[in-house]
CSV table of C-alpha atoms in Angstrom, one decimal:
chain,number,residue,atom,x,y,z
A,29,UNK,CA,50.1,-82.9,-19.9
A,30,UNK,CA,48.4,-79.5,-19.9
A,31,UNK,CA,49.2,-78.9,-23.6
A,32,UNK,CA,48.0,-82.5,-24.3
A,33,UNK,CA,44.6,-81.7,-22.9
A,34,UNK,CA,44.2,-78.9,-25.4
A,35,UNK,CA,45.5,-80.9,-28.4
A,36,UNK,CA,44.1,-84.5,-27.7
A,37,UNK,CA,41.3,-85.5,-30.1
A,38,UNK,CA,40.3,-88.9,-28.7
A,39,UNK,CA,37.1,-88.4,-26.7
A,40,UNK,CA,37.8,-91.0,-24.0
A,41,UNK,CA,41.4,-89.9,-23.5
A,42,UNK,CA,40.3,-86.2,-23.3
A,43,UNK,CA,37.8,-87.0,-20.5
A,44,UNK,CA,40.4,-89.1,-18.6
A,45,UNK,CA,42.9,-86.3,-18.9
A,46,UNK,CA,40.6,-83.5,-17.6
A,47,UNK,CA,39.5,-85.7,-14.7
A,48,UNK,CA,43.1,-86.5,-13.8
A,49,UNK,CA,43.9,-82.8,-13.8
A,50,UNK,CA,40.9,-82.1,-11.5
A,51,UNK,CA,42.2,-84.7,-9.1
A,52,UNK,CA,45.4,-82.7,-8.7
A,53,UNK,CA,43.3,-80.2,-6.7
A,54,UNK,CA,45.5,-77.4,-5.2
A,55,UNK,CA,48.6,-79.0,-6.7
A,56,UNK,CA,47.4,-78.1,-10.2
A,57,UNK,CA,49.3,-75.1,-11.7
A,58,UNK,CA,47.1,-72.0,-12.5
A,59,UNK,CA,47.7,-72.7,-16.2
A,60,UNK,CA,45.6,-75.8,-15.9
A,61,UNK,CA,42.6,-73.4,-15.6
A,62,UNK,CA,43.3,-71.9,-19.0
A,63,UNK,CA,43.7,-75.4,-20.6
A,64,UNK,CA,40.3,-76.5,-19.3
A,65,UNK,CA,38.6,-73.3,-20.4
A,66,UNK,CA,40.0,-73.7,-23.9
A,67,UNK,CA,38.9,-77.4,-23.9
A,68,UNK,CA,35.3,-76.4,-23.0
A,69,UNK,CA,35.2,-73.4,-25.3
A,70,UNK,CA,36.5,-75.3,-28.4
A,71,UNK,CA,35.3,-78.9,-27.9
A,72,UNK,CA,32.2,-79.9,-29.8
A,73,UNK,CA,31.6,-83.0,-27.7
A,74,UNK,CA,29.1,-82.3,-24.9
A,75,UNK,CA,30.4,-85.1,-22.7
A,76,UNK,CA,33.9,-83.7,-22.9
A,77,UNK,CA,32.7,-80.2,-22.3
A,78,UNK,CA,30.7,-81.4,-19.2
A,79,UNK,CA,33.8,-83.2,-17.8
A,80,UNK,CA,36.0,-80.1,-18.4
A,81,UNK,CA,33.5,-77.8,-16.7
A,82,UNK,CA,33.3,-80.2,-13.7
A,83,UNK,CA,37.1,-80.4,-13.5
A,84,UNK,CA,37.4,-76.6,-13.8
A,85,UNK,CA,34.9,-76.2,-11.0
A,86,UNK,CA,36.9,-78.5,-8.7
A,87,UNK,CA,40.2,-76.7,-9.5
A,88,UNK,CA,38.7,-73.3,-8.6
A,89,UNK,CA,37.1,-74.6,-5.4
A,90,UNK,CA,40.4,-76.2,-4.3
A,91,UNK,CA,42.8,-73.4,-5.3
A,92,UNK,CA,45.3,-72.9,-2.6
A,93,UNK,CA,45.7,-69.4,-1.0
A,94,UNK,CA,49.0,-69.0,-2.9
A,95,UNK,CA,47.6,-70.0,-6.3
A,96,UNK,CA,44.2,-68.2,-5.9
A,97,UNK,CA,45.3,-64.7,-7.2
A,98,UNK,CA,46.7,-66.2,-10.4
A,99,UNK,CA,43.7,-68.5,-10.8
A,100,UNK,CA,41.4,-65.5,-10.4
A,101,UNK,CA,43.3,-63.5,-13.0
A,102,UNK,CA,43.2,-66.3,-15.5
A,103,UNK,CA,39.4,-66.8,-14.9
A,104,UNK,CA,38.6,-63.1,-15.3
A,105,UNK,CA,40.8,-62.6,-18.3
A,106,UNK,CA,39.1,-65.5,-20.1
A,107,UNK,CA,35.5,-64.9,-18.8
A,108,UNK,CA,35.0,-62.1,-21.4
A,109,UNK,CA,36.2,-64.0,-24.4
A,110,UNK,CA,33.4,-64.2,-27.0
A,111,UNK,CA,33.4,-68.0,-27.1
A,112,UNK,CA,33.1,-68.1,-23.3
A,113,UNK,CA,30.3,-65.6,-23.1
A,114,UNK,CA,28.5,-67.6,-25.7
A,115,UNK,CA,28.7,-70.8,-23.5
A,116,UNK,CA,26.2,-70.1,-20.7
A,117,UNK,CA,27.3,-73.1,-18.6
A,118,UNK,CA,31.0,-72.2,-18.7
A,119,UNK,CA,30.3,-68.5,-18.2
A,120,UNK,CA,28.1,-69.2,-15.1
A,121,UNK,CA,30.7,-71.6,-13.7
A,122,UNK,CA,33.5,-69.1,-14.0
A,123,UNK,CA,31.6,-66.2,-12.6
A,124,UNK,CA,30.1,-68.4,-9.8
A,125,UNK,CA,33.5,-69.8,-8.9
A,126,UNK,CA,35.0,-66.4,-8.7
A,127,UNK,CA,32.2,-65.2,-6.4
A,128,UNK,CA,32.9,-68.1,-4.0
A,129,UNK,CA,36.6,-67.4,-3.8
A,130,UNK,CA,37.2,-65.5,-0.6
A,131,UNK,CA,41.0,-65.8,-0.1
A,132,UNK,CA,42.2,-62.5,1.4
A,133,UNK,CA,44.9,-62.0,-1.1
A,134,UNK,CA,42.3,-61.7,-3.9
A,135,UNK,CA,41.4,-58.3,-2.6
A,136,UNK,CA,44.7,-57.0,-3.9
A,137,UNK,CA,44.2,-58.8,-7.2
A,138,UNK,CA,40.8,-57.2,-7.8
A,139,UNK,CA,42.1,-53.8,-6.8
A,140,UNK,CA,44.8,-54.2,-9.4
A,141,UNK,CA,42.2,-55.1,-12.0
A,142,UNK,CA,40.3,-51.8,-11.4
A,143,UNK,CA,42.9,-50.2,-13.7
A,144,UNK,CA,42.2,-52.7,-16.5
A,145,UNK,CA,41.5,-51.0,-19.9
A,146,UNK,CA,38.6,-53.4,-20.6
A,147,UNK,CA,35.4,-51.9,-19.0
A,148,UNK,CA,33.7,-55.3,-18.5
A,149,UNK,CA,36.7,-56.6,-16.6
A,150,UNK,CA,36.8,-53.5,-14.5
A,151,UNK,CA,33.1,-53.8,-13.7
A,152,UNK,CA,33.4,-57.4,-12.7
A,153,UNK,CA,36.5,-56.8,-10.5
A,154,UNK,CA,34.5,-54.0,-8.7
A,155,UNK,CA,31.6,-56.3,-8.2
A,156,UNK,CA,33.9,-59.0,-6.8
A,157,UNK,CA,35.6,-56.5,-4.5
A,158,UNK,CA,32.2,-55.4,-3.1
A,159,UNK,CA,31.3,-59.0,-2.5
A,160,UNK,CA,34.1,-59.3,0.0
A,161,UNK,CA,31.9,-57.2,2.3
A,162,UNK,CA,33.4,-57.3,5.8
A,163,UNK,CA,36.4,-59.1,4.6
A,164,UNK,CA,37.3,-56.4,2.1
A,165,UNK,CA,40.9,-55.1,2.5
A,166,UNK,CA,41.3,-51.7,4.1
A,167,UNK,CA,42.3,-50.1,0.8
A,168,UNK,CA,39.2,-51.3,-0.9
A,169,UNK,CA,37.1,-48.2,-0.1
A,170,UNK,CA,39.6,-45.8,-1.5
A,171,UNK,CA,40.2,-48.0,-4.6
A,172,UNK,CA,36.4,-48.0,-5.2
A,173,UNK,CA,36.3,-44.3,-4.7
A,174,UNK,CA,38.9,-43.9,-7.5
A,175,UNK,CA,36.8,-46.2,-9.7
A,176,UNK,CA,33.8,-44.0,-8.9
A,177,UNK,CA,35.5,-41.2,-10.8
A,178,UNK,CA,35.6,-43.2,-14.0
A,179,UNK,CA,34.2,-41.8,-17.2
A,180,UNK,CA,31.9,-44.7,-17.8
A,181,UNK,CA,28.5,-44.5,-16.1
A,182,UNK,CA,28.3,-48.3,-15.7
A,183,UNK,CA,31.6,-48.4,-13.9
A,184,UNK,CA,30.5,-45.6,-11.5
A,185,UNK,CA,27.2,-47.4,-10.8
A,186,UNK,CA,29.0,-50.6,-10.0
A,187,UNK,CA,31.5,-48.8,-7.8
A,188,UNK,CA,28.6,-47.2,-5.9
A,189,UNK,CA,27.0,-50.7,-5.3
A,190,UNK,CA,30.4,-52.0,-4.1
A,191,UNK,CA,31.0,-49.1,-1.8
A,192,UNK,CA,27.6,-49.6,-0.3
A,193,UNK,CA,28.4,-53.2,0.5
A,194,UNK,CA,31.8,-52.2,2.0
A,195,UNK,CA,30.2,-49.5,4.2
A,196,UNK,CA,27.4,-51.8,5.2
A,197,UNK,CA,29.8,-54.2,6.9
A,198,UNK,CA,32.3,-51.6,8.1
A,199,UNK,CA,30.5,-50.9,11.4
A,200,UNK,CA,33.1,-49.2,13.7
A,201,UNK,CA,35.5,-48.4,10.9
A,202,UNK,CA,32.9,-46.6,8.8
A,203,UNK,CA,33.9,-43.0,9.9
A,204,UNK,CA,37.5,-43.7,8.9
A,205,UNK,CA,36.4,-45.1,5.6
A,206,UNK,CA,34.2,-42.1,5.0
A,207,UNK,CA,37.2,-39.8,5.7
A,208,UNK,CA,39.4,-41.7,3.2
A,209,UNK,CA,36.7,-41.8,0.5
A,210,UNK,CA,36.0,-38.1,1.0
A,211,UNK,CA,39.7,-37.3,0.4
A,212,UNK,CA,39.6,-39.2,-2.8
A,213,UNK,CA,36.4,-37.6,-4.1
A,214,UNK,CA,37.1,-34.0,-2.8
A,215,UNK,CA,34.1,-33.8,-0.6
A,216,UNK,CA,33.5,-33.9,3.2
A,217,UNK,CA,33.2,-37.0,5.3
A,218,UNK,CA,29.8,-35.9,6.3
A,219,UNK,CA,28.7,-35.8,2.7
A,220,UNK,CA,30.0,-39.3,2.1
A,221,UNK,CA,28.2,-40.6,5.2
A,222,UNK,CA,25.0,-39.0,4.1
A,223,UNK,CA,25.4,-40.3,0.6
A,224,UNK,CA,26.0,-43.9,1.9
A,225,UNK,CA,23.0,-43.6,4.1
A,226,UNK,CA,20.9,-42.5,1.2
A,227,UNK,CA,22.0,-45.3,-1.2
A,228,UNK,CA,21.8,-48.1,1.5
A,229,UNK,CA,18.1,-48.5,0.6
A,230,UNK,CA,18.1,-47.1,-2.9
A,231,UNK,CA,19.1,-48.1,-6.3
A,232,UNK,CA,22.8,-47.3,-7.1
A,233,UNK,CA,21.6,-45.5,-10.2
A,234,UNK,CA,21.8,-42.4,-7.9
A,235,UNK,CA,25.6,-42.9,-8.0
A,236,UNK,CA,26.5,-39.6,-9.7
A,237,UNK,CA,24.7,-37.5,-7.0
A,238,UNK,CA,27.7,-37.4,-4.8
A,239,UNK,CA,29.9,-36.1,-7.7
A,240,UNK,CA,27.5,-33.4,-8.7
């Protein structure tokens, strides 16, 4: 059925198939996400593309906690394909869908992606991890500290923004996070706390100041 969605040429049948797949909700396999992305990216018919985007949005919204990590990996991996980046509606739907997914298990998925060789994927994973805010897993701060040591300035800047968000919601655990981040960066907890306080109300373009 999933392969049929990608190969079918009849317009009405294509629309019926993508809608039927969307109705599976959390019962749909993660691979269904890829099939719908391919249908949107390759199809020339706007009605079919619209139906596939709507179906994809439903699948992302209804992804079960068990399926969410794989769904997120598929979405991120395909988000930066040239044909997806060229389709504003599809690109915005994927990015927006990922930002709405707050399943706890996704924290580990995003941390895993911080080691991805593609810079754009690493940056987006960092952004998503920071968006968890108060729900970020305990290891998020140290993972972001490691990302803060990246060679690419844009990755360091995104890591600084994400760390700021994690600390903003940390409250009582902030001193412990500062200690863990300090160990990762080779500075004192006091320096970390002072740096976080500084960037709370500043642009994260000051990100390299702590490293200096």
